[in-house]
XYZ file of C-alpha atoms in Angstrom:
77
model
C -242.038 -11.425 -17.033
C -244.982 -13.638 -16.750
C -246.481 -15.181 -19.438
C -249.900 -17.475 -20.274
C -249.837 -20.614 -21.229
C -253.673 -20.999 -21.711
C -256.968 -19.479 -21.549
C -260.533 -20.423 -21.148
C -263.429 -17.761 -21.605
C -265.774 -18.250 -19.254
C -269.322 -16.956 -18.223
C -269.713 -13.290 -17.802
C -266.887 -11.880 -19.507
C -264.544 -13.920 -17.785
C -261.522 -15.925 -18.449
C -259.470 -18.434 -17.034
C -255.747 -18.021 -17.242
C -253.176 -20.480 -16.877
C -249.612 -19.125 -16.326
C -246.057 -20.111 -17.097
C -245.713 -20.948 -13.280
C -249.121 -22.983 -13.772
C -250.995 -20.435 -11.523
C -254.653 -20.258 -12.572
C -256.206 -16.988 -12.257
C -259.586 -15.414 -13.561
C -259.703 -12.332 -15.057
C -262.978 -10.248 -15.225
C -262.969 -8.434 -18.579
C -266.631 -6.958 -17.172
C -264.674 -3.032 -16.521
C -263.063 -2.973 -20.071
C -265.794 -3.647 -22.213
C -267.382 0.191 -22.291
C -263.773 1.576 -23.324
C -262.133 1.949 -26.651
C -260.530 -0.805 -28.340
C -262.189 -3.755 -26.040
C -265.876 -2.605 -27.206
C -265.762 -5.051 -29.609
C -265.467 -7.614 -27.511
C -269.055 -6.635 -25.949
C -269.882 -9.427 -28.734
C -269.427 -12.877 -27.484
C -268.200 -14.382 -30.514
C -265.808 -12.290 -30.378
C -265.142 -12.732 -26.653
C -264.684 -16.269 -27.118
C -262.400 -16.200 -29.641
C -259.253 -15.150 -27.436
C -255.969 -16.809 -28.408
C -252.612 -16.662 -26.889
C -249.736 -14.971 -28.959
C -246.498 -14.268 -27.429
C -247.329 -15.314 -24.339
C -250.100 -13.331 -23.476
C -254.387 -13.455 -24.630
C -254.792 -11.762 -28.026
C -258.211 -11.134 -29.604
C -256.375 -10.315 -33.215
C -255.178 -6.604 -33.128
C -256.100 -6.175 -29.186
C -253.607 -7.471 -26.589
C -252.948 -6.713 -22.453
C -249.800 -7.425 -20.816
C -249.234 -10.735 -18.979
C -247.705 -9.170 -16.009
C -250.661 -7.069 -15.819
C -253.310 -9.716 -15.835
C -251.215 -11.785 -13.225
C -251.165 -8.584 -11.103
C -255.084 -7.636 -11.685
C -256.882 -11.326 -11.753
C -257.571 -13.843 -8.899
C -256.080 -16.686 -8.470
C -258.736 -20.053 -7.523
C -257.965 -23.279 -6.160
């Protein structure tokens, strides 16, 4: 199981993940912002204030699993 080390939130509903094999990917959060629980984070404040917990990005009471945003994001250079 992969897990993040750090994260960045970028422009346009984006964020920068570090991983525990120090892969950086981005993640676009763009396609999960009209659907339940991640409306919220339609607010930037909000957006911005992702944290890590357990090894994966938490904005307080809403999580996604780190395998999942290894297997869904992009990785850059």
């Amino acid at each position: 199981m992969r897990e993040i080390i750090d994260v960045k939130p970028l422009e346009d509903y984006k964020l920068l993940l570090t991983f525990d094999n120090h892969m950086k990917k981005i993640k676009d959060m763009k396609p999960y912002l009209d659907k339940g629980v991640f409306k919220v984070l339609q607010d930037k404040a909000i957006f911005n204030s992702v944290t890590i917990e357990f090894g994966t990005i938490s904005w307080g009471n809403i999580d996604m699993c780190p395998d999942s945003l290894y297997e869904s994001s992009y990785e850059i250079e």
